[in-house]
Short mmCIF file of C-alpha atoms in Angstrom, two decimals:
data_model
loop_
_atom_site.label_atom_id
_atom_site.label_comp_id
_atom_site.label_asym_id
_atom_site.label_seq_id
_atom_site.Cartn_x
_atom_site.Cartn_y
_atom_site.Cartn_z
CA UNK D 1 -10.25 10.51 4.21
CA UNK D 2 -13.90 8.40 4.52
CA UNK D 3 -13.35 5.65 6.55
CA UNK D 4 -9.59 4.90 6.65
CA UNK D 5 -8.00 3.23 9.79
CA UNK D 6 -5.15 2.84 11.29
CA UNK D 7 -5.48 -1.17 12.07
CA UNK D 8 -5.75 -1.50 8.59
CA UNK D 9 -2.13 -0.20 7.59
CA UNK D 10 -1.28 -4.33 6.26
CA UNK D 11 -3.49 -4.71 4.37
CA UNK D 12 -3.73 -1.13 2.73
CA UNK D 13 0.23 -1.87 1.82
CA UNK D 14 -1.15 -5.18 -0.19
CA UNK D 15 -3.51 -3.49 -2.03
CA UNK D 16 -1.51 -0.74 -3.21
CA UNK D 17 1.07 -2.77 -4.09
CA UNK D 18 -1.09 -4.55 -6.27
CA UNK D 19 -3.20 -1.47 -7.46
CA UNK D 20 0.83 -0.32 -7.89
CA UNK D 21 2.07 -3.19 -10.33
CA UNK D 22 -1.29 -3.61 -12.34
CA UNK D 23 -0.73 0.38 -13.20
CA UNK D 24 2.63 -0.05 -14.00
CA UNK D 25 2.40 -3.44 -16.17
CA UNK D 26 -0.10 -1.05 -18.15
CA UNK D 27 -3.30 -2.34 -16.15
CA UNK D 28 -3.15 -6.32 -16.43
CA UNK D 29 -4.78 -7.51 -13.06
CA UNK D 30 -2.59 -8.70 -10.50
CA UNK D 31 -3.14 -10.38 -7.28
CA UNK D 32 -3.30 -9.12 -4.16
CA UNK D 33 -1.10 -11.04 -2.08
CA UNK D 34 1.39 -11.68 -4.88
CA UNK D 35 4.84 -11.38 -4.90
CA UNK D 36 5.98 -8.56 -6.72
CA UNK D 37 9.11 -7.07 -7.43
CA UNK D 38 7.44 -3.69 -6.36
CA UNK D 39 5.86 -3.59 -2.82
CA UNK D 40 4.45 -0.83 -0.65
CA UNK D 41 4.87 -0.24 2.99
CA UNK D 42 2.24 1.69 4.71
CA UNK D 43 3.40 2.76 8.81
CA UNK D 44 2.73 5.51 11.70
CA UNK D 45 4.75 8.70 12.59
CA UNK D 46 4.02 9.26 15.73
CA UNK D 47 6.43 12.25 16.41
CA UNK D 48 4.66 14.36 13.95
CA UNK D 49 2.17 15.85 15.83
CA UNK D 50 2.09 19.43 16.97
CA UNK D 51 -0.51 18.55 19.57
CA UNK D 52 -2.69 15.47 20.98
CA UNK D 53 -5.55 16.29 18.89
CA UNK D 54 -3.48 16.14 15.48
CA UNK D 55 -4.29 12.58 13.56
CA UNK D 56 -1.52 10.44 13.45
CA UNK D 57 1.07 11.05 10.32
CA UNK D 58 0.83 8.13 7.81
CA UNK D 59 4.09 6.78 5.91
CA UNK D 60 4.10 5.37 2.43
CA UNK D 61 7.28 3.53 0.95
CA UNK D 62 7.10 2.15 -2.04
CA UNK D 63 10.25 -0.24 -3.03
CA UNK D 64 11.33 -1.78 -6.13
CA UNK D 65 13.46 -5.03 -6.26
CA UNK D 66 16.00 -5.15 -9.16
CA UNK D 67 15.18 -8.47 -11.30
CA UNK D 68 17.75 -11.32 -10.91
CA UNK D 69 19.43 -9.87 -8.40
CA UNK D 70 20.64 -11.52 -4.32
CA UNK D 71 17.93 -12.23 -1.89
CA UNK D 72 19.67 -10.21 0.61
CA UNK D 73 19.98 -7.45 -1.61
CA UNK D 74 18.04 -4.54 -0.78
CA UNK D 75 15.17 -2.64 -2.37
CA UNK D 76 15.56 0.41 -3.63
CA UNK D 77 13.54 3.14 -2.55
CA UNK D 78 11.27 4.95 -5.57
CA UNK D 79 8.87 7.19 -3.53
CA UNK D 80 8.55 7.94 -0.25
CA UNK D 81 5.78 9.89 1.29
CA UNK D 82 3.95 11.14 4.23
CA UNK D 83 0.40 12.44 4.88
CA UNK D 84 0.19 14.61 8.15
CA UNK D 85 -1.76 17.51 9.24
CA UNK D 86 -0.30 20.04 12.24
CA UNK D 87 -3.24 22.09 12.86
CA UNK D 88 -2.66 25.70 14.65
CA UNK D 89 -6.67 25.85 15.93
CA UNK D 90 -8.92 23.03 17.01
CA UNK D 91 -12.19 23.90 15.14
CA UNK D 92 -11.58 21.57 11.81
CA UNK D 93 -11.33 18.74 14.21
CA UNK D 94 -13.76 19.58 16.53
CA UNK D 95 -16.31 19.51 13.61
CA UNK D 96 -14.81 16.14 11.95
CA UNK D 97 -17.46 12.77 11.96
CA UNK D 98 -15.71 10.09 13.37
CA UNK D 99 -15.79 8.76 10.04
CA UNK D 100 -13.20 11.11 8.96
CA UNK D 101 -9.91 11.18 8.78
CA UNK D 102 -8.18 14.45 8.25
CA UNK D 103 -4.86 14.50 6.94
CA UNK D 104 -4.24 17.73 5.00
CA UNK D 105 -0.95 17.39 3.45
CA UNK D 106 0.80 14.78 1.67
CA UNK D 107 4.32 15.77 1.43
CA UNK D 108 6.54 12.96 -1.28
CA UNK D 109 9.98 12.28 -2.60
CA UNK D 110 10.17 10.59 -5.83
CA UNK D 111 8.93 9.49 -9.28
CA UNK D 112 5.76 11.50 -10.26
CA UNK D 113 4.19 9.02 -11.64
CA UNK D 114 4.00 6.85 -8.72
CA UNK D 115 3.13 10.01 -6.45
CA UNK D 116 -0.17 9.62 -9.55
CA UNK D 117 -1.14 6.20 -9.29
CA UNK D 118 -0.84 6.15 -5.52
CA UNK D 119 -3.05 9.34 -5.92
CA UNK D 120 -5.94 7.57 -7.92
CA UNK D 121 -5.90 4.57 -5.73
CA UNK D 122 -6.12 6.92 -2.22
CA UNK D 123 -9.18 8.65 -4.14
CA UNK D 124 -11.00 5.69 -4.78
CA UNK D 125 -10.76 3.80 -1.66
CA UNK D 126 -11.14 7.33 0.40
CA UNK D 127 -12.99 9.58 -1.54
CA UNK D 128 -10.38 11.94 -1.15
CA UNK D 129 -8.71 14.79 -3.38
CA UNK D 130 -5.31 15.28 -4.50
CA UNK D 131 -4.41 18.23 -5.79
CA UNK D 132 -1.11 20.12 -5.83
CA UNK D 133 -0.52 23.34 -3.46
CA UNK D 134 -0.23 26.05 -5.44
CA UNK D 135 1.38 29.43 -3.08
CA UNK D 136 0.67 32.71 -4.53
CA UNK D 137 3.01 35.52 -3.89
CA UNK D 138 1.01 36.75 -0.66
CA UNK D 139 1.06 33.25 0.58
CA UNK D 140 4.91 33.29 0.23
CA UNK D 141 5.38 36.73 1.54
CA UNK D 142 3.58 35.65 4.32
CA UNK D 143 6.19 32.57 5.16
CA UNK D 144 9.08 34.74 4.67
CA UNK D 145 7.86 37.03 7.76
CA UNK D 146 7.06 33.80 9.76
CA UNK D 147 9.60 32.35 9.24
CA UNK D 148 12.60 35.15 9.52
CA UNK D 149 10.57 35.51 13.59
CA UNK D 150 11.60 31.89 13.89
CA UNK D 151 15.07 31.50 16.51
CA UNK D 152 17.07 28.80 14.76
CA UNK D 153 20.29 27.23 16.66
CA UNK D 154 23.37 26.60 14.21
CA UNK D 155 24.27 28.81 11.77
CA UNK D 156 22.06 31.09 9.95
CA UNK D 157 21.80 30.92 6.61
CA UNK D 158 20.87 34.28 4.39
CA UNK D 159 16.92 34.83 3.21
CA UNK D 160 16.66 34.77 -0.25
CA UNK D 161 13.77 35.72 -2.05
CA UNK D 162 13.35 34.52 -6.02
CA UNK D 163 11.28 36.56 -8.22
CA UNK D 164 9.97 36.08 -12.06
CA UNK D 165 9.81 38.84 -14.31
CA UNK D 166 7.33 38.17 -17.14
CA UNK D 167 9.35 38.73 -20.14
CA UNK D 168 11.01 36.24 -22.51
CA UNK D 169 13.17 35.09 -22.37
CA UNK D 170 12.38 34.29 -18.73
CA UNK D 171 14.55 36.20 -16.36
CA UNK D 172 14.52 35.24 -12.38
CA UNK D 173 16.03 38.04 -10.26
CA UNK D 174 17.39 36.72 -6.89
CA UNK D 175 17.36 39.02 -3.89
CA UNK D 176 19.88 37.51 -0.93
CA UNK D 177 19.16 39.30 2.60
CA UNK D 178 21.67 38.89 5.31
CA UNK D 179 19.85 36.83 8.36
CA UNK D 180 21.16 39.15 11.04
CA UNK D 181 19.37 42.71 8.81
CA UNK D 182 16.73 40.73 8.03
CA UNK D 183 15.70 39.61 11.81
CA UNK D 184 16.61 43.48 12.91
CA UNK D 185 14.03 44.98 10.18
CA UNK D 186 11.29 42.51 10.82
CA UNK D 187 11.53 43.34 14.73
CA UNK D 188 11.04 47.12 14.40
CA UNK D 189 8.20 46.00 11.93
CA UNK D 190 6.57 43.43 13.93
CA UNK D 191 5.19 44.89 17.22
CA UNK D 192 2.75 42.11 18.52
CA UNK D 193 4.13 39.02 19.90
CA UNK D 194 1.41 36.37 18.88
CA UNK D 195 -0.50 36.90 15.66
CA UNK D 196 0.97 38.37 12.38
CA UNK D 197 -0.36 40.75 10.26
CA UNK D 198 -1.05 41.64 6.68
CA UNK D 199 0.04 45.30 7.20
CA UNK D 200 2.90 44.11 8.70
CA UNK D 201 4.34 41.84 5.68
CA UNK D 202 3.73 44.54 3.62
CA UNK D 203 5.19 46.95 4.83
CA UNK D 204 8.34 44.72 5.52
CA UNK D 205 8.32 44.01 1.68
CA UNK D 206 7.99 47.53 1.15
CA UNK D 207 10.79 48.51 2.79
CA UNK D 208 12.49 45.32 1.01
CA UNK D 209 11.31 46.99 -1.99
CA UNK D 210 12.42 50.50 -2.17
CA UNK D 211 16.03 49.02 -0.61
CA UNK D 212 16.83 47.37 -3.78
CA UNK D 213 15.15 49.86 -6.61
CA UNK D 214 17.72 52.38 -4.46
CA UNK D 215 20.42 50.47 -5.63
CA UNK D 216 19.54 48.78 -9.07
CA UNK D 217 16.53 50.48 -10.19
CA UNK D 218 14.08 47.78 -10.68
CA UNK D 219 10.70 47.47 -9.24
CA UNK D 220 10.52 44.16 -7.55
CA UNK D 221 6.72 44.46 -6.88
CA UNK D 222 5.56 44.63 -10.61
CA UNK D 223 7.06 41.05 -10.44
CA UNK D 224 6.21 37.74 -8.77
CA UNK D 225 7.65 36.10 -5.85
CA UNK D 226 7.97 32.71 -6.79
CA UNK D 227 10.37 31.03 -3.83
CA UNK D 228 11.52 31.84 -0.56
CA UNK D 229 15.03 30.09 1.04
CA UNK D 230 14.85 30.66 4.44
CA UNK D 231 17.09 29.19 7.55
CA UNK D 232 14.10 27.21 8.21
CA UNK D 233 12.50 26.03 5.41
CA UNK D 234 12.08 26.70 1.65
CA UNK D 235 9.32 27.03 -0.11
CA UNK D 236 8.28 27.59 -4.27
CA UNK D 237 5.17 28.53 -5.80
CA UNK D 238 4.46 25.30 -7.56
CA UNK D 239 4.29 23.51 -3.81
CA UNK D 240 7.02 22.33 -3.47
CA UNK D 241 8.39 22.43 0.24
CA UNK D 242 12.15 21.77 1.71
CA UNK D 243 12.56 21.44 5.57
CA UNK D 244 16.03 22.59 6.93
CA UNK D 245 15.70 22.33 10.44
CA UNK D 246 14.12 20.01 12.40
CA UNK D 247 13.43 21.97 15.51
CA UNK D 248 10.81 23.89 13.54
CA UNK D 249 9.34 20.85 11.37
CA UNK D 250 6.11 20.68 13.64
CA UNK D 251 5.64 24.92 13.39
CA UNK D 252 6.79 25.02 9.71
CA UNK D 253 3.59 22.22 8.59
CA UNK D 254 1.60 23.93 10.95
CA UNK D 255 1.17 26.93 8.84
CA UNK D 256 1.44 24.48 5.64
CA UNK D 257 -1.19 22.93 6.72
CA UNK D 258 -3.32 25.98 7.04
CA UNK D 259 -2.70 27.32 3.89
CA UNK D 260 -3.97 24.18 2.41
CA UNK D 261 -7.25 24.89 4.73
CA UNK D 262 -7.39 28.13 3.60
CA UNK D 263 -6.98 27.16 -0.34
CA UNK D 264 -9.73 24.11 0.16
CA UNK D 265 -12.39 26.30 1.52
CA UNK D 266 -12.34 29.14 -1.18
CA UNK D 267 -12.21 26.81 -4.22
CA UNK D 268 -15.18 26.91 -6.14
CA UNK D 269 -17.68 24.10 -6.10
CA UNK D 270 -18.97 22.02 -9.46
CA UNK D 271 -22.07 19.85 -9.85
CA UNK D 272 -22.61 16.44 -8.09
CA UNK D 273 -20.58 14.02 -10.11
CA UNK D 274 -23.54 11.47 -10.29
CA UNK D 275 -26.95 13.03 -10.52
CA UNK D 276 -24.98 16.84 -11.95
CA UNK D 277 -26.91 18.56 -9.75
CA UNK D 278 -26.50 22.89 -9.56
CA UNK D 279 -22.91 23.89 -9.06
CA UNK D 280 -22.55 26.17 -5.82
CA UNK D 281 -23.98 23.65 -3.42
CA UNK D 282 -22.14 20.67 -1.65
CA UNK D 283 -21.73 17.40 -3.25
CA UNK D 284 -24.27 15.63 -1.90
CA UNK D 285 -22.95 12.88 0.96
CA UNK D 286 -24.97 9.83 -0.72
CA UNK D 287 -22.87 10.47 -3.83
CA UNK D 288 -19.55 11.80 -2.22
CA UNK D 289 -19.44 11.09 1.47
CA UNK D 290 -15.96 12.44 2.05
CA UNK D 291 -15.91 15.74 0.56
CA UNK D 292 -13.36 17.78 1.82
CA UNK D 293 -16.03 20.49 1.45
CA UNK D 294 -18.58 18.88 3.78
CA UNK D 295 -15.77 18.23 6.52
CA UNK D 296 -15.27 22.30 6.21
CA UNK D 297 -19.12 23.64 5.68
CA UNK D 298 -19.44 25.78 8.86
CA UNK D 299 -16.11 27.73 6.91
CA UNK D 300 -17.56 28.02 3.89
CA UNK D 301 -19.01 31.46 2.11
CA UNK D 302 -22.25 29.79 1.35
CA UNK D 303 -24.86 27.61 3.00
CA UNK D 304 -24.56 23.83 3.06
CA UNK D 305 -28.00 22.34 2.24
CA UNK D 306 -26.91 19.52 0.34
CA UNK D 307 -27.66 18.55 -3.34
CA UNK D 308 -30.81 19.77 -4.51
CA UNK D 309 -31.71 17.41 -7.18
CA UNK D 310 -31.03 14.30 -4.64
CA UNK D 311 -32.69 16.02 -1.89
CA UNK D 312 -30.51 13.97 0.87
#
């Protein structure tokens, strides 16, 4: 995000409260500073960091006030949300302007419509992008062998694996493996102790594979992998992400937050959205200082040299 600070948190809450009502009353202009039955908190999270370096995690509650109803009555909560970013390796941030603040994720609970307008308003004030995170079937493969390495205190819940077969009508096959088997195949699989590997996951889902065409003769990888329900965390192709312990939260958006790093820098580019220069380049920074592209350009498969038609 260009520009956003952390001193500023008050009077960030007024404005989107305002920005808030005016979108919901259909766009009459409100106030800022009003009283309105629907209000907007903004606050710090200072526990979710994985490390010193990470940027402090930013809150957003928005409340709603039911009309004619006890002063001492409180608001409801309608959307609650949180940007963060947990990041594994250093050299994002040690390439980030001062100017910058990078916050990856924004993780929400609630109305989608709200998630929306507070969406526009964070876009216009911080020339950021919103988009959702979209996990393939590699990406979710990928989580299931992190994840099943993870040691989780408590009880151990089952991994189960949810996969769509492309017929109609639709047909999901669930595929429930036993945490103990699970942890035991993944071992024998997994012979390094730090970094996983793509031959690894593959050949775990391989084996994972051929177990179940053995007994019901399906092929489970002419189908997609669409969710993963793991003791630590679940996670479905459409981005949407449920945390189940909270010893792991920090190492769970960790790797979140890298495969939204990893999505950002292989996503095509367009034209500059003011003088349409060619597509392929950077948006130029006079016309789109906060690009998430320019804060990754020393990541990126092509050259940064700015936008040739504004020659900045």
């Amino acid at each position: 995000m260009y520009n956003f600070s952390y001193t500023r948190l008050k009077e960030y809450s007024k404005q989107l409260s305002a920005h808030t009502a005016a979108k919901k009353q259909k766009g009459l202009a409100i106030e800022v500073g009003l009283e309105l039955n629907l209000k907007t908190k903004f606050s710090c999270l200072p526990g979710l960091k994985g490390k010193d370096r990470d940027p402090l995690a930013v809150l957003i509650q928005i409340s709603y006030k039911l009309p004619l109803t006890k002063a001492s009555t409180k608001d409801m909560i309608v959307l609650t949300g949180w940007f963060c970013g947990t990041y594994r390796e250093d050299d994002l941030l040690e390439v980030l302007l001062k100017t910058f603040t990078c916050l990856t994720l924004f993780l929400y609970n609630g109305s989608e419509a709200l998630k929306a307008i507070v969406g526009t308003w964070f876009q216009r004030n911080f020339d950021c992008c919103f988009s959702r995170l979209v996990m393939s079937s590699q990406d979710l493969t990928w989580l299931t062998a992190i994840w099943t390495g993870y040691d989780v205190s408590g009880s151990v819940s089952a991994t189960e694996l949810v996969f769509f077969v492309a017929v109609e009508p639709r047909v999901d096959i669930s595929y429930a493996i036993h945490a103990e088997y699970f942890n035991t195949l993944w071992n024998d699989i997994h012979k390094s102790k730090d970094e996983v590997t793509l031959e690894e996951v593959d050949n775990l889902f391989q084996c994972l594979y051929s177990h179940f065409f053995r007994h019901f003769r399906i092929h489970l990888s002419a189908t997609q992998l669409v969710k993963v329900m793991a003791s630590v965390a679940s996670a479905h192709c459409e981005g949407k992400v449920k945390f189940h312990n909270k010893d792991c939260l920090i190492r769970v958006l960790g790797f979140i937050t890298e495969l939204a790093i990893n999505k950002i820098q292989y996503q095509t580019r367009g034209p500059c959205p003011q003088c349409l220069g060619p597509p392929g380049r950077l948006t130029c920074l006079r016309h789109y200082p906060c690009s998430a592209y320019y804060m990754l350009y020393r990541f990126l498969p092509f050259c940064y040299s700015g936008c040739e038609t504004c020659t900045y």
